[in-house]
Short mmCIF file of C-alpha atoms in Angstrom, two decimals:
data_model
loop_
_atom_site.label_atom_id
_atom_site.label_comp_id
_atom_site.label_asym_id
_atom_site.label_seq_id
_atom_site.Cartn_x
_atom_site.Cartn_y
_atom_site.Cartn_z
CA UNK A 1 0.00 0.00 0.00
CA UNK A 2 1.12 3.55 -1.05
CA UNK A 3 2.66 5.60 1.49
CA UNK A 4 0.09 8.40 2.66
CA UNK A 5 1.61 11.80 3.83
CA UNK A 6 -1.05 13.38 5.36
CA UNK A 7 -4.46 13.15 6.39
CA UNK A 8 -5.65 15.41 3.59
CA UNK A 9 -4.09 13.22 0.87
CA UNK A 10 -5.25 9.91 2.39
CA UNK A 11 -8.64 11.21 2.48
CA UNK A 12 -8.82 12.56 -1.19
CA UNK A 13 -7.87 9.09 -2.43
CA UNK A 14 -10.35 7.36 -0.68
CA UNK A 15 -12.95 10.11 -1.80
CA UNK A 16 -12.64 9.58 -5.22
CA UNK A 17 -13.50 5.98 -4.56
CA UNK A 18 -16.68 6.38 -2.63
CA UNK A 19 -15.37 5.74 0.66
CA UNK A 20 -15.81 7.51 3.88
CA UNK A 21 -19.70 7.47 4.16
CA UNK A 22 -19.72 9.30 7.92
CA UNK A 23 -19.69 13.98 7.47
CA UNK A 24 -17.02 12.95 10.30
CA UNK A 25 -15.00 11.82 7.92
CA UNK A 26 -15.01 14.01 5.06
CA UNK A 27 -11.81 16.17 3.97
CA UNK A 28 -11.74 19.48 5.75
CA UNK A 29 -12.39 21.34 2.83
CA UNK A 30 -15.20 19.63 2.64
CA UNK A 31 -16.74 18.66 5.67
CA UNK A 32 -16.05 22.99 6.38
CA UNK A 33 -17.84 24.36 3.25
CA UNK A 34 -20.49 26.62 3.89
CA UNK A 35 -23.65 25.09 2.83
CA UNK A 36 -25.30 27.03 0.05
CA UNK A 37 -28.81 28.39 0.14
CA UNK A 38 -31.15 27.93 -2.85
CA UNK A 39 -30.37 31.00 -4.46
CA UNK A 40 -26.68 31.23 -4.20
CA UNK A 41 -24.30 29.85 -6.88
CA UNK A 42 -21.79 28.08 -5.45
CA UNK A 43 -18.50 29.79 -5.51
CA UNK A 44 -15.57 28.61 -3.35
CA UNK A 45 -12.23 30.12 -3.69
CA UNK A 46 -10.86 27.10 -5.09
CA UNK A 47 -13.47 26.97 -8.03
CA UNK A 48 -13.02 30.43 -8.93
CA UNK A 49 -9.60 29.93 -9.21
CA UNK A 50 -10.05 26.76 -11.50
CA UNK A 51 -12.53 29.21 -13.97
CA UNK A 52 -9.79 31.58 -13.61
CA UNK A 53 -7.12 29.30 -15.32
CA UNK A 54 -9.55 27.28 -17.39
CA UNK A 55 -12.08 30.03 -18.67
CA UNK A 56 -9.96 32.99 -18.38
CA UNK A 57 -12.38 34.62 -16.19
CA UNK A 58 -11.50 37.00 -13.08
CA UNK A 59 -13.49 35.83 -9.79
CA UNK A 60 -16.20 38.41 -10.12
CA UNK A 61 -16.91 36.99 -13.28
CA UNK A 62 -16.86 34.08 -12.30
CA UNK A 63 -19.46 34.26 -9.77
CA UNK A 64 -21.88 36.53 -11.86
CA UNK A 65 -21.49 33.60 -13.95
CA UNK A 66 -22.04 30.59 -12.27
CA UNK A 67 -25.08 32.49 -10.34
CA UNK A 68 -26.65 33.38 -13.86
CA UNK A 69 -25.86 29.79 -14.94
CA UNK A 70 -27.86 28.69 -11.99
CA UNK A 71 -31.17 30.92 -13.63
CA UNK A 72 -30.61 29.51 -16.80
CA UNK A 73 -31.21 26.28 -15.34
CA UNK A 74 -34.86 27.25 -13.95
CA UNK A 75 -35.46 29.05 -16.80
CA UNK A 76 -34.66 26.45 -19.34
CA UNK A 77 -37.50 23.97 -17.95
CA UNK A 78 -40.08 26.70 -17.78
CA UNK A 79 -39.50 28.07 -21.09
CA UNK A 80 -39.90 24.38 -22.62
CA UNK A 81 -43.03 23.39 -21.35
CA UNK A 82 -44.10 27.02 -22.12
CA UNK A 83 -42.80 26.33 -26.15
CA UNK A 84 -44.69 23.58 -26.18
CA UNK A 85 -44.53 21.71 -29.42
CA UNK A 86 -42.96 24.94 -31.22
CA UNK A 87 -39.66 24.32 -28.55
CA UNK A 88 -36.97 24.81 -30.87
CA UNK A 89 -33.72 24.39 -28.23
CA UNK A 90 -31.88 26.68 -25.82
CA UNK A 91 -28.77 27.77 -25.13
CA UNK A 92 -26.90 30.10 -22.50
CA UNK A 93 -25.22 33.01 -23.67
CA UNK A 94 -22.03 33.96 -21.43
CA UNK A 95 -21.79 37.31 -22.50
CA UNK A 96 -25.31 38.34 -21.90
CA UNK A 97 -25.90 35.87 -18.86
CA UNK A 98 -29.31 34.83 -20.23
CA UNK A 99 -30.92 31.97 -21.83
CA UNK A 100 -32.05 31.79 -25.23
CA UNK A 101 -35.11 29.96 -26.23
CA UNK A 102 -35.70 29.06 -30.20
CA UNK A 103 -39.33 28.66 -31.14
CA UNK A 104 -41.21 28.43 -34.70
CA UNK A 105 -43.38 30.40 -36.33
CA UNK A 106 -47.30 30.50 -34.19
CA UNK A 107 -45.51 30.31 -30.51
CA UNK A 108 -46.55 32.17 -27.99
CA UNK A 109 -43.33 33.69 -27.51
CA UNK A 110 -44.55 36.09 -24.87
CA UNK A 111 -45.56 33.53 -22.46
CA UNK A 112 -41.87 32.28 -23.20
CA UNK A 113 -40.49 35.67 -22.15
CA UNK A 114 -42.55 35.41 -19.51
CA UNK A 115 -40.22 33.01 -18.09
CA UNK A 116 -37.14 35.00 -18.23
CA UNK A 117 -35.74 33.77 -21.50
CA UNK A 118 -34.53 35.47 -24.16
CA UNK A 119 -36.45 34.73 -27.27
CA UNK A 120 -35.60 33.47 -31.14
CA UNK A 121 -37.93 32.55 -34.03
CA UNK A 122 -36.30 29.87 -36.20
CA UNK A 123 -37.96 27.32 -38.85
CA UNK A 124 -37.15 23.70 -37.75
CA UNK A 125 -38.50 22.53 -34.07
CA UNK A 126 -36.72 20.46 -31.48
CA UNK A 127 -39.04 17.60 -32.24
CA UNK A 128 -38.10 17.56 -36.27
CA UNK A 129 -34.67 18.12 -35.84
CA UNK A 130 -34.42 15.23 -33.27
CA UNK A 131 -36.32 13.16 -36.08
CA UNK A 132 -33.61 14.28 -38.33
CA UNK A 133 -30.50 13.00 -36.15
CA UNK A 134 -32.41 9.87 -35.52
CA UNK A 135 -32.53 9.35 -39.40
CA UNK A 136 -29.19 9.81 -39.09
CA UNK A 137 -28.45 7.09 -36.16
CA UNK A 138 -29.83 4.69 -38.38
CA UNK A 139 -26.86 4.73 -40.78
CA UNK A 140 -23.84 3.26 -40.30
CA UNK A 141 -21.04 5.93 -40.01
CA UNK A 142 -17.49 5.40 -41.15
CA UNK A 143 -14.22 6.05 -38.97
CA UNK A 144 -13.97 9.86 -40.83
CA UNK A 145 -17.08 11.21 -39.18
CA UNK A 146 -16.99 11.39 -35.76
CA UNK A 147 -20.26 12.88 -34.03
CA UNK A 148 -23.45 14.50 -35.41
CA UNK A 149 -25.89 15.99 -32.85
CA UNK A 150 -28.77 18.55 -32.98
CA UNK A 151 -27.59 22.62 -32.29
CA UNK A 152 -30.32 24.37 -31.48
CA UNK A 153 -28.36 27.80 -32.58
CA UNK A 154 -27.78 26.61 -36.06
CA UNK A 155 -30.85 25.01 -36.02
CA UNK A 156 -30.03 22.20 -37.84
CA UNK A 157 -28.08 18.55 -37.56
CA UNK A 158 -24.19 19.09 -37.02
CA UNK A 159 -22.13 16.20 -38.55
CA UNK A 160 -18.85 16.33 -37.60
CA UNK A 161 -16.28 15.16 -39.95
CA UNK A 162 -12.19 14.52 -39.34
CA UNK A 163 -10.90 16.94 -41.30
CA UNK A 164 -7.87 14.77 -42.73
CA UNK A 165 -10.85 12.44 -43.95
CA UNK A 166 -13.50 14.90 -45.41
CA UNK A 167 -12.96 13.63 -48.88
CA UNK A 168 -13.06 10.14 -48.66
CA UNK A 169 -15.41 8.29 -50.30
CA UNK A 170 -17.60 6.48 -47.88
CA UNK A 171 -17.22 9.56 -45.63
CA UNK A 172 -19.05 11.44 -48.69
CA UNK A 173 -21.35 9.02 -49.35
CA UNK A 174 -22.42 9.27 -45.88
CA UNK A 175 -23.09 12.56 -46.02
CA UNK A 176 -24.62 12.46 -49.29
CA UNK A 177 -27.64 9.93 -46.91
CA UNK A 178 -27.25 12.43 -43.57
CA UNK A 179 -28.62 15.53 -46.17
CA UNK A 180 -31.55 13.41 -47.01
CA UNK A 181 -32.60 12.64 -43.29
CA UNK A 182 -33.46 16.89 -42.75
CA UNK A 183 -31.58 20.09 -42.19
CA UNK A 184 -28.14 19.16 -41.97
CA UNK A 185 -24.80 21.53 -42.00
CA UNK A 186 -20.98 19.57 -41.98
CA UNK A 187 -18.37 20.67 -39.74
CA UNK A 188 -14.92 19.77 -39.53
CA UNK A 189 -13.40 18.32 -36.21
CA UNK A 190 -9.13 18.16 -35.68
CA UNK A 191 -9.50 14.61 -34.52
CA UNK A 192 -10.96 11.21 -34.52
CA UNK A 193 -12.82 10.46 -30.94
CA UNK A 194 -11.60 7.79 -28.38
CA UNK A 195 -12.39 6.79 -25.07
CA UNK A 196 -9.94 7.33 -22.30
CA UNK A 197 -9.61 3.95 -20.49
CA UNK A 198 -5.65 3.35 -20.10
CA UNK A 199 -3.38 0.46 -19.22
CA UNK A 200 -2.70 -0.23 -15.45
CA UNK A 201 -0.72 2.80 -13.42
CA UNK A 202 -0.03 2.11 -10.07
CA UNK A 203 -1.10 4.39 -7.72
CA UNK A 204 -3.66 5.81 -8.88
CA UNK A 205 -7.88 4.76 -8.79
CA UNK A 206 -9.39 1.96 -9.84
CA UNK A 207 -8.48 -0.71 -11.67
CA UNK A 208 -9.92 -3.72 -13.11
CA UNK A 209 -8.49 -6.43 -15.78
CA UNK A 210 -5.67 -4.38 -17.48
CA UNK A 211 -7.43 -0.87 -17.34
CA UNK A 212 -7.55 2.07 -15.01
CA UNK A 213 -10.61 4.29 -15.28
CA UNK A 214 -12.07 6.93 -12.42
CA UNK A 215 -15.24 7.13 -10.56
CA UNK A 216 -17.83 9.43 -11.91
CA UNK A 217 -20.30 10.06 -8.70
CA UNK A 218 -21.49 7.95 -5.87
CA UNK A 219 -25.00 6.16 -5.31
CA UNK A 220 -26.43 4.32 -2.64
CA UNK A 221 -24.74 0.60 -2.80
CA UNK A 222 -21.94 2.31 -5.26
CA UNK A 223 -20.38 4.30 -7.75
CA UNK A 224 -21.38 4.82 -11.48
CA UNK A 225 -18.54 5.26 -13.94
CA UNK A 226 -18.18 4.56 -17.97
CA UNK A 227 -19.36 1.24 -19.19
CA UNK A 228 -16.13 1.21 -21.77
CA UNK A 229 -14.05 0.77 -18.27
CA UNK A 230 -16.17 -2.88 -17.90
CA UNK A 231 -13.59 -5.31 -19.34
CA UNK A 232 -15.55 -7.91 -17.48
CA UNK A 233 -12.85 -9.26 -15.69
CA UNK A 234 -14.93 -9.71 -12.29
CA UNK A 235 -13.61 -7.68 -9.63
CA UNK A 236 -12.56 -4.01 -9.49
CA UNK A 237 -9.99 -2.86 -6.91
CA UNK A 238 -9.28 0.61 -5.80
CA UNK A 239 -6.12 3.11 -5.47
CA UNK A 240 -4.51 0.98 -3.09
CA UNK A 241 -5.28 -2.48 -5.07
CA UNK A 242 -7.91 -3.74 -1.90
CA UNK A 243 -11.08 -5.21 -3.37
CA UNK A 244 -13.88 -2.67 -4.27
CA UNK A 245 -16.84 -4.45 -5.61
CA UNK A 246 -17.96 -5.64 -9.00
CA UNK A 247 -19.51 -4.30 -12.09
CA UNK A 248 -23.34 -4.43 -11.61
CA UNK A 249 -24.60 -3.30 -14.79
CA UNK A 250 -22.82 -1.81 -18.05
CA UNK A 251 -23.62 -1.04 -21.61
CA UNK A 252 -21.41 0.13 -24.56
CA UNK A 253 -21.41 0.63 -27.34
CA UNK A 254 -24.93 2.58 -27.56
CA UNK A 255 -24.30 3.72 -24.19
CA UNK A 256 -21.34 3.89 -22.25
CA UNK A 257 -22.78 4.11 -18.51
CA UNK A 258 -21.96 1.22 -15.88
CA UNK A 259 -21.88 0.86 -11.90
CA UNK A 260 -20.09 -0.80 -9.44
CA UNK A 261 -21.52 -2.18 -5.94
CA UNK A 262 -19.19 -1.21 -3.10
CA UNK A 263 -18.29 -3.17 0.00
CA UNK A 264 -15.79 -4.54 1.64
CA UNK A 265 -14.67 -1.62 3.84
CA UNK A 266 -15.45 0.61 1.12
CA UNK A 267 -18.28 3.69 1.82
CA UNK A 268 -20.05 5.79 -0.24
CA UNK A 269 -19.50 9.94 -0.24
CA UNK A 270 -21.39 12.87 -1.64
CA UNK A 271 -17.44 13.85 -3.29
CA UNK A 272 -15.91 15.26 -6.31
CA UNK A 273 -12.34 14.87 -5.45
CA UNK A 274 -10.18 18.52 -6.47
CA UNK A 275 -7.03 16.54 -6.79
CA UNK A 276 -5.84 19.91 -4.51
CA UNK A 277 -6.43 22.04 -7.65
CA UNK A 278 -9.36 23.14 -6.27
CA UNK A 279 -11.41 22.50 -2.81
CA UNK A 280 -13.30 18.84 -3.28
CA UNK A 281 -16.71 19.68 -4.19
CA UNK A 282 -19.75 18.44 -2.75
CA UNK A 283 -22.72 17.08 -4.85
CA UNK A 284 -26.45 18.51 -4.13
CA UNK A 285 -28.26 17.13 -6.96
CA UNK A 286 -28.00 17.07 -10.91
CA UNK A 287 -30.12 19.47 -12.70
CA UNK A 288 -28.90 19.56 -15.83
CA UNK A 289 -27.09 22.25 -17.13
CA UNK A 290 -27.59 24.08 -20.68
CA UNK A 291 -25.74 24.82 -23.31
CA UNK A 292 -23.18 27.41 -23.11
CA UNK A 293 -23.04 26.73 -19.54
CA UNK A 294 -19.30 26.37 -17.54
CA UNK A 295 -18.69 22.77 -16.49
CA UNK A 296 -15.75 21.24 -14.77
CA UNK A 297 -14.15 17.28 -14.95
CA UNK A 298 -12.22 15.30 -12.74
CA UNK A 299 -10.54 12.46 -13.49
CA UNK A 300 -7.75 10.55 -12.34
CA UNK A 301 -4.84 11.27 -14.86
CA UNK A 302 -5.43 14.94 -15.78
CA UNK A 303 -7.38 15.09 -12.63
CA UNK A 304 -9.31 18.66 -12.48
CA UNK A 305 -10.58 20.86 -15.76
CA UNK A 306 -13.18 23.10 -16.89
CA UNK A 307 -15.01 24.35 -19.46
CA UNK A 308 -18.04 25.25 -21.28
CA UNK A 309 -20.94 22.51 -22.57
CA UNK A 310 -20.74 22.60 -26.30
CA UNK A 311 -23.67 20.35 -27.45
CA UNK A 312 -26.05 17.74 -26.38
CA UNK A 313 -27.92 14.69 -27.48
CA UNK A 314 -24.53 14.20 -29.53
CA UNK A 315 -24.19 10.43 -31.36
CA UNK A 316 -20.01 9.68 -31.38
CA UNK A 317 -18.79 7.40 -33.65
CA UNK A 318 -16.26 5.51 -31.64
CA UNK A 319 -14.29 2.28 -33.19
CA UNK A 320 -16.30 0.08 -31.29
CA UNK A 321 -19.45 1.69 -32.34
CA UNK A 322 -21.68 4.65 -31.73
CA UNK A 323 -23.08 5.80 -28.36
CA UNK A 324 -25.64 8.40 -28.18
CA UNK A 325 -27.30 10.69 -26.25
CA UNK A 326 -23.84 12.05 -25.41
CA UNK A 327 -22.61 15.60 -24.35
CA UNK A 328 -19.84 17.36 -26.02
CA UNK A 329 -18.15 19.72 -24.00
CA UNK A 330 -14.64 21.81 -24.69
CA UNK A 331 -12.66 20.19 -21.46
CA UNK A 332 -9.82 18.64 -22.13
CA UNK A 333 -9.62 15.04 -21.22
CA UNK A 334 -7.26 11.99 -20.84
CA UNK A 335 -6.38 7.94 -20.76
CA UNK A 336 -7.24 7.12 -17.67
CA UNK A 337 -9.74 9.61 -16.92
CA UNK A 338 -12.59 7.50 -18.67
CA UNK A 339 -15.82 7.00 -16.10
CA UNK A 340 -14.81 10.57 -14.28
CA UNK A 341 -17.33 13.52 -13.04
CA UNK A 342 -18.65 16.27 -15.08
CA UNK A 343 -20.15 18.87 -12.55
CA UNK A 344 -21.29 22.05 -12.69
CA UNK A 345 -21.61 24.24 -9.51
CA UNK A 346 -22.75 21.63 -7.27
CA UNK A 347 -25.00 19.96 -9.88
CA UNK A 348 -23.71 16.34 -11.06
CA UNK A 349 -23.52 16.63 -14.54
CA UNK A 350 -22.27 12.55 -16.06
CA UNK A 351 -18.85 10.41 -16.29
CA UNK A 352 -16.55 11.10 -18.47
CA UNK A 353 -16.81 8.54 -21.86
CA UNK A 354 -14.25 9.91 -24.63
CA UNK A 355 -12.99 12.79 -26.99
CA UNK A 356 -10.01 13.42 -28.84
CA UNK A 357 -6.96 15.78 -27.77
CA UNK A 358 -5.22 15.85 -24.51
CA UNK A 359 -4.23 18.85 -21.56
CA UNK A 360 -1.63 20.10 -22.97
CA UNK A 361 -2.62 21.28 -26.90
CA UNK A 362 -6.63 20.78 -25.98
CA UNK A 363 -9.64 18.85 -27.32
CA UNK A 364 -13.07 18.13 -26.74
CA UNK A 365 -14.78 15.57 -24.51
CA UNK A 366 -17.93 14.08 -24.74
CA UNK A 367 -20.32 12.37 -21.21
CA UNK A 368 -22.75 10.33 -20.67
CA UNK A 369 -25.70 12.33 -18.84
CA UNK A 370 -25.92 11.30 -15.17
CA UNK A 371 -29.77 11.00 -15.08
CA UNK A 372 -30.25 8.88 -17.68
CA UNK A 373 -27.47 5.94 -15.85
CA UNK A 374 -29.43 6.48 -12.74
CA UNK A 375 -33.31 5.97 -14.30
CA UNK A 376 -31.63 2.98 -16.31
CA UNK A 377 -30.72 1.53 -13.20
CA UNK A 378 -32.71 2.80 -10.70
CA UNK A 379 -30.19 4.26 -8.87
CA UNK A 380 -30.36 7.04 -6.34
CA UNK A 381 -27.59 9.45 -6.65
CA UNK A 382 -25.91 10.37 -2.83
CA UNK A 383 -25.97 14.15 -2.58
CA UNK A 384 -25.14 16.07 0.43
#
């Protein structure tokens, strides 16, 4: 067993695991956060240092933000079942702080203002541009096109093609069918997406078979993390190699969600581990987040990132087949941070599944919505 130099390390590594399920327990910086009421963004030093460095934001920006993210959120539901059937998409607009609602033609757009949004009249709805895509998942993509997804500012289907393989053949042919499904516009991407499983490292969180992947969030009996990490090998073991649990429940490719029942010693925390770039961050819930909103990942080889969410409802065409229902974001990502958390505030956002680029020169990564892994299996996520 690794050699632990202080109480606050020891602690973090067993966080990220699920362990520790007693508030006596928990890390000082967490167990010592001031709890936030419902109408305050939250905002520790720690995470508006992290926007800082990530988003280039100073820290009252930063919390004007994350508070006017936190509107969006409310407003976003409201302003859908307000659109009704005309509901064209939304997105959140840093630079204004508000949320933009598309409708079509006939809406009652003032009962959409009503809600606090910010409103635009476009041509295709949600509904027929979600027909569209799922034309479009119905194909078979090749390895040159790597996502397509619905953008509600474009208002039309995005297919994303590698730019080094825009004019191959099958990769035109495919988008020769993709025009035909509806309103579709190509875009070129730098790379090729991949997940980030990795080959054992010791030291760090958790391993099983030859892999190492991280925890996304913690549920009662578990953890759930990225089903690509499943190598079904039988048992999964944590930083310090002592039996965990075993994989429950896993699906990819189509999905890529999976969870892990813990015992053996091992707890359960309401954690996102900060990896001491920033405080770790305690999760209330997981309402989801719009578009244009600030998100941050941790995982365990390029542990703690941020940035903004780019798209959702995003099919990625990995090697071993497409998984959809995804969201892109533009946080950089890893080998070995496969499974990890996407949160925003203190809202659990999904585990990390796969995107191409690394820290250093950049990239995009793409998660698996936490919601939809917990209704699947009827899971209860552990919030604080």
């Amino acid at each position: 067993m690794r050699r632990i130099t202080s109480l606050r390390t020891g602690l973090s590594a067993l966080l990220l695991l699920g362990t520790w399920a007693t508030a006596s327990s928990l890390p000082a910086s967490a167990a010592d956060s001031p709890a936030h009421s419902s109408s305050e963004a939250p905002a520790s030093a720690s995470l508006l240092t992290a926007m800082r460095h990530d988003l280039g934001l100073t820290d009252a920006q930063a919390r004007s933000r994350l508070a006017a993210e936190k509107t969006a959120t409310a407003v976003e539901r409201r302003a859908k079942r307000a659109a009704g059937a005309s509901y064209g998409g939304s997105w959140f607009d840093p630079a204004t702080g508000r949320l933009t609602v598309a409708v079509t033609r006939g809406a009652n757009t003032e009962a959409v203002r009503a809600t606090g949004a910010t409103v635009k009249v476009v041509r295709h709805s949600a509904r027929r541009l979600d027909a569209a895509k799922a034309r479009i998942d119905a194909l078979s993509a090749p390895a040159g096109v790597g996502s397509w997804y619905v953008d509600p500012k474009a208002n039309k289907v995005v297919v994303d093609v590698v730019a080094a393989h825009r004019d191959d053949n099958d990769v035109r042919a495919f988008l020769a069918r993709a025009r035909q499904a509806g309103p579709v516009t190509v875009e070129e991407t730098a790379g090729a997406p991949r997940t980030f499983a990795a080959g054992t490292v010791g030291g760090d969180p958790y391993y099983t078979g030859n892999v190492r992947c991280s925890i996304g969030f913690s549920v009662y009996g578990g953890f759930i993390t990225a089903g690509h990490c499943d190598q079904h090998a039988g048992a999964v073991y944590g930083w310090d190699h002592s039996y965990i649990g075993n994989f429950q429940g896993s699906s990819f490719p189509d999905n890529d969600y999976a969870w892990v029942n813990v015992g053996s010693g091992w707890w359960t925390v309401p954690v996102v581990l900060g990896w001491g770039t920033v405080s770790d961050q305690l999760v209330r819930g997981s309402a989801e987040a719009p578009v244009g909103a600030s998100i941050c990942r941790s995982g365990s080889t390029s542990h703690w990132h941020c940035g903004t969410v780019l798209a959702k409802n995003e099919t990625v065409n990995y090697s071993q087949g497409a998984v959809y229902q995804m969201t892109k974001t533009s946080v950089c990502a890893e080998p070995g941070d496969s499974g990890g958390s996407f949160i925003s505030g203190d809202q659990a956002q999904g585990v990390t599944s796969g995107g191409w680029g690394n820290c250093s020169s950049g990239g995009e990564t793409w998660y698996q919505p936490v919601n939809e892994i917990l209704n699947r299996y009827g899971l209860t996520l552990h919030t604080a």
